Amino acid sequence: MKLRLHFVVDPMGWFCISMVFAIWLYNSFFVPKLVLLPHFYEGNIPWALVVCYYLASALCLVALLRASTADPGRLPPDPHIPHSEREQWEMCTKCNMRRPKRSHHCSRCGHCVRRMDHHCPWINNCVGEDNHWLFLQLCFYTQVLSLFTLALDFCQFYYFQPLTTLDQEAFMARHELALIRVSAIMGLVMFGGMSSLFYTQMAGILTDTTTIEKMTHFSNEIGGSSGGSKKSWQRTLAEVFGTTWKILWFIPLRSRQPLTFPHHFRSHV
């Protein structure tokens, strides 16, 4: 299955995603340059810590790029509607197209998206059925990278010994305190914001309710149409990530395919 790219022409969205990329670039450059690599060269921290930091940074960037360019579930101009599912489709009053129930028309993107959760300006893309799993990965890896950055900033202030090979005349050495303070502030903001967002997203997924449905009080109708059946959290997340293999839930460099479960659900670890 090929990766479908999706680009939104929105100057405000470009500005927001540029800010997110600038924050990632700042913490991925200054923190290793000021804290991680100097203490590694002097033998104060193990090489595994350096590898983990760069791995978290790389996964965060890949998740950002994938979430911002992946097709969220845009409906084609002339969708094929199976005869058995026609009752589950409705007419969009904005673009005059047939769409499945729980789809929503995004005024920012100008088209309908299957099971749209919300439009996120920070990735300049909608969060829908086909890229919700990437948005979850972005929230998760941003938390990991922010927490990693905060831990390194804290250790630099209160734990690590002063560096013996530091060039005191270098720009980064003279402005070390200010640079690390900026990094710590950005780490706190990103970790707090992403933790709250990740919690609300997981709560919505596990209760089978999108952000738009919460805002429009549509959850009662959805809950009433479910027939009282409640899916397990493994099956719910497997449907979002497109695989029952839990290890693949953490890998952004792959494609997602819709799952159809038999009566007996089996999960892989």
C-alpha positions in Angstrom: 0.0 0.0 0.0 1.5 3.3 -1.1 1.9 6.3 1.2 -0.6 8.9 0.1 0.7 12.5 0.5 -1.6 15.3 1.4 -0.7 19.0 1.5 -2.9 21.8 2.8 -2.4 25.3 1.3 -2.8 27.4 4.4 -0.3 30.2 5.3 -1.4 30.1 9.0 -0.8 26.4 9.1 2.6 26.8 7.5 3.5 29.3 10.2 2.3 27.0 13.0 4.2 24.0 11.7 7.3 26.1 11.2 7.2 27.1 14.9 6.9 23.4 15.9 9.8 22.5 13.7 11.9 25.4 15.1 11.3 24.2 18.6 12.3 20.7 17.6 15.4 22.0 15.9 16.4 24.2 18.9 16.2 21.3 21.3 17.8 18.8 18.9 20.8 21.1 18.4 21.5 23.1 21.5 20.8 20.4 24.1 23.2 17.9 22.6 25.7 20.6 21.9 25.6 22.1 25.4 24.9 19.1 27.6 24.7 15.7 25.9 27.8 15.5 23.8 30.3 17.3 26.0 29.4 15.1 29.0 29.6 12.1 26.8 33.1 13.0 25.6 34.2 13.4 29.2 32.7 10.0 30.2 30.0 11.4 32.4 27.1 9.7 30.5 26.9 6.4 28.6 26.6 6.2 24.8 23.2 4.5 25.1 21.8 7.8 26.5 23.0 9.7 23.4 21.5 7.1 21.1 18.2 7.2 22.9 18.0 11.0 22.7 18.7 11.1 19.0 16.3 8.2 18.4 13.5 10.0 20.2 14.3 13.2 18.3 14.3 11.4 15.0 11.0 9.6 15.7 9.4 12.9 16.8 10.5 14.5 13.5 9.3 11.6 11.4 5.9 11.5 13.2 5.6 15.3 12.6 6.3 15.0 8.9 4.1 12.0 8.4 1.2 13.5 10.4 1.4 16.7 8.4 1.6 15.1 5.0 -0.5 12.0 5.3 -4.0 11.8 3.8 -6.4 12.1 6.8 -9.2 10.2 5.0 -10.3 12.6 2.3 -13.3 11.4 0.3 -12.8 11.2 -3.5 -15.1 13.4 -5.7 -17.1 10.3 -6.8 -16.9 7.8 -4.0 -18.0 4.2 -4.6 -20.8 3.4 -2.2 -21.6 -0.3 -1.7 -25.3 -1.1 -1.9 -25.3 -2.6 1.6 -23.9 0.6 3.1 -26.0 3.2 1.4 -28.1 3.7 4.5 -24.9 4.6 6.4 -24.1 7.5 4.0 -25.5 11.1 4.1 -25.3 14.2 2.0 -22.8 17.0 2.9 -24.6 20.4 2.7 -21.3 22.2 2.0 -19.8 20.3 -0.8 -22.9 18.4 -2.0 -21.2 15.0 -1.8 -22.3 11.7 -0.3 -20.2 10.8 2.7 -20.2 8.1 5.4 -21.7 9.0 8.7 -19.3 10.4 11.3 -17.5 12.2 8.4 -17.1 16.0 8.7 -16.5 18.8 6.2 -13.3 20.8 7.1 -13.8 24.4 6.1 -10.0 25.0 6.3 -9.2 22.2 3.9 -12.3 22.5 1.8 -13.3 18.8 1.7 -14.9 16.0 3.8 -12.8 13.7 5.9 -13.8 10.3 7.2 -14.2 10.2 11.0 -12.6 13.6 11.3 -11.5 14.4 14.8 -10.4 18.0 14.3 -8.2 20.2 12.2 -4.9 20.8 13.8 -3.0 24.0 12.7 0.2 22.7 14.4 0.5 20.0 11.7 -1.4 22.0 9.1 -3.6 19.0 8.4 -6.9 17.4 9.5 -6.8 14.5 12.0 -9.0 11.8 10.6 -9.4 8.1 10.2 -6.2 7.5 8.2 -3.7 9.7 10.1 -5.1 9.7 13.7 -2.5 7.0 14.6 0.3 9.3 13.4 -1.0 12.2 15.4 -1.0 10.0 18.5 2.6 9.0 17.8 3.5 12.7 17.4 2.0 13.5 20.8 3.7 10.5 22.4 7.2 11.1 21.0 7.0 14.9 21.7 6.3 14.0 25.4 9.3 11.6 25.4 11.6 14.2 23.8 10.4 17.0 26.0 10.8 15.0 29.2 14.3 13.9 28.0 15.2 17.5 27.4 13.9 18.6 30.8 15.9 15.8 32.5 19.1 16.8 30.8 18.6 20.5 31.6 18.0 19.6 35.3 21.1 17.5 35.4 23.1 20.2 33.9 22.1 22.6 36.7 22.1 20.3 39.7 23.9 17.0 38.9 26.6 17.0 36.3 30.1 18.1 37.2 31.6 21.2 35.5 33.2 20.5 32.1 37.0 20.6 32.1 37.4 21.0 28.3 34.9 23.8 27.8 36.0 26.8 25.8 34.8 29.7 27.9 35.2 32.2 25.0 32.8 30.3 22.7 29.3 31.8 22.2 27.4 28.8 23.5 29.6 28.7 26.6 29.1 32.4 27.4 25.3 32.1 26.9 24.9 28.6 28.3 22.5 29.6 31.1 20.2 31.6 28.8 20.1 28.8 26.2 19.4 26.1 28.6 16.7 28.2 30.3 15.0 28.7 27.0 15.2 24.9 26.4 13.7 24.2 29.8 10.8 26.6 29.3 10.0 25.1 25.9 10.3 21.6 27.3 7.8 22.4 30.1 5.3 24.0 27.7 5.6 21.2 25.1 5.4 18.4 27.8 2.4 19.9 29.6 0.5 20.7 26.4 1.2 17.4 24.7 0.4 15.4 27.8 -3.0 17.1 28.1 -3.7 16.6 24.4 -2.5 12.9 24.4 -4.8 12.2 27.4 -7.9 13.8 25.7 -7.1 12.0 22.4 -6.8 8.6 24.2 -9.9 9.2 26.2 -11.8 10.0 23.0 -10.5 6.9 21.2 -11.3 4.6 24.0 -14.9 6.0 24.3 -15.3 6.0 20.5 -16.0 9.7 20.4 -14.2 12.3 18.3 -13.5 15.9 19.3 -16.1 17.3 16.9 -18.7 14.9 18.3 -17.9 16.1 21.8 -18.3 19.7 20.7 -21.6 19.1 18.8 -23.0 16.8 21.5 -23.2 14.0 19.0 -22.0 11.3 21.3 -25.4 10.2 22.5 -26.5 9.3 19.0 -23.2 7.4 18.4 -23.5 5.6 21.7 -27.1 4.7 21.0 -26.3 3.2 17.6 -23.5 0.9 19.0 -26.0 -1.6 20.2 -24.5 -1.7 23.7 -21.4 -3.6 22.6 -18.1 -2.4 24.1 -14.8 -3.1 22.4 -11.7 -3.9 24.3 -8.9 -1.3 24.4 -6.7 -3.6 22.4 -9.2 -3.8 19.6 -10.0 -0.1 19.7 -6.3 0.9 19.4 -5.7 -1.8 16.8 -8.4 -0.3 14.6 -6.8 3.2 15.0 -3.3 2.0 14.2 -4.3 -0.4 11.5 -2.5 -3.5 13.0 -2.8 -5.9 15.9 1.0 -6.0 16.4 1.6 -3.6 19.3 5.2 -3.0 18.4 4.1 -1.4 15.1 2.0 1.1 17.0 5.2 3.0 17.7 6.6 3.0 14.2 5.7 5.9 12.0 7.5 4.7 8.8 4.8 2.3 7.6 1.3 2.4 6.0 -2.0 1.8 7.7 -4.7 -0.5 6.4 -8.3 -0.8 7.8 -8.8 -3.9 10.0 -11.8 -6.2 9.9 -12.0 -8.4 12.9 -13.5 -11.9 13.1 -15.8 -12.8 16.0 -12.8 -14.0 18.0 -10.4 -11.2 18.4 -6.7 -12.2 18.8 -3.9 -9.7 19.5 -0.2 -10.1 18.9 2.5 -8.8 21.3 
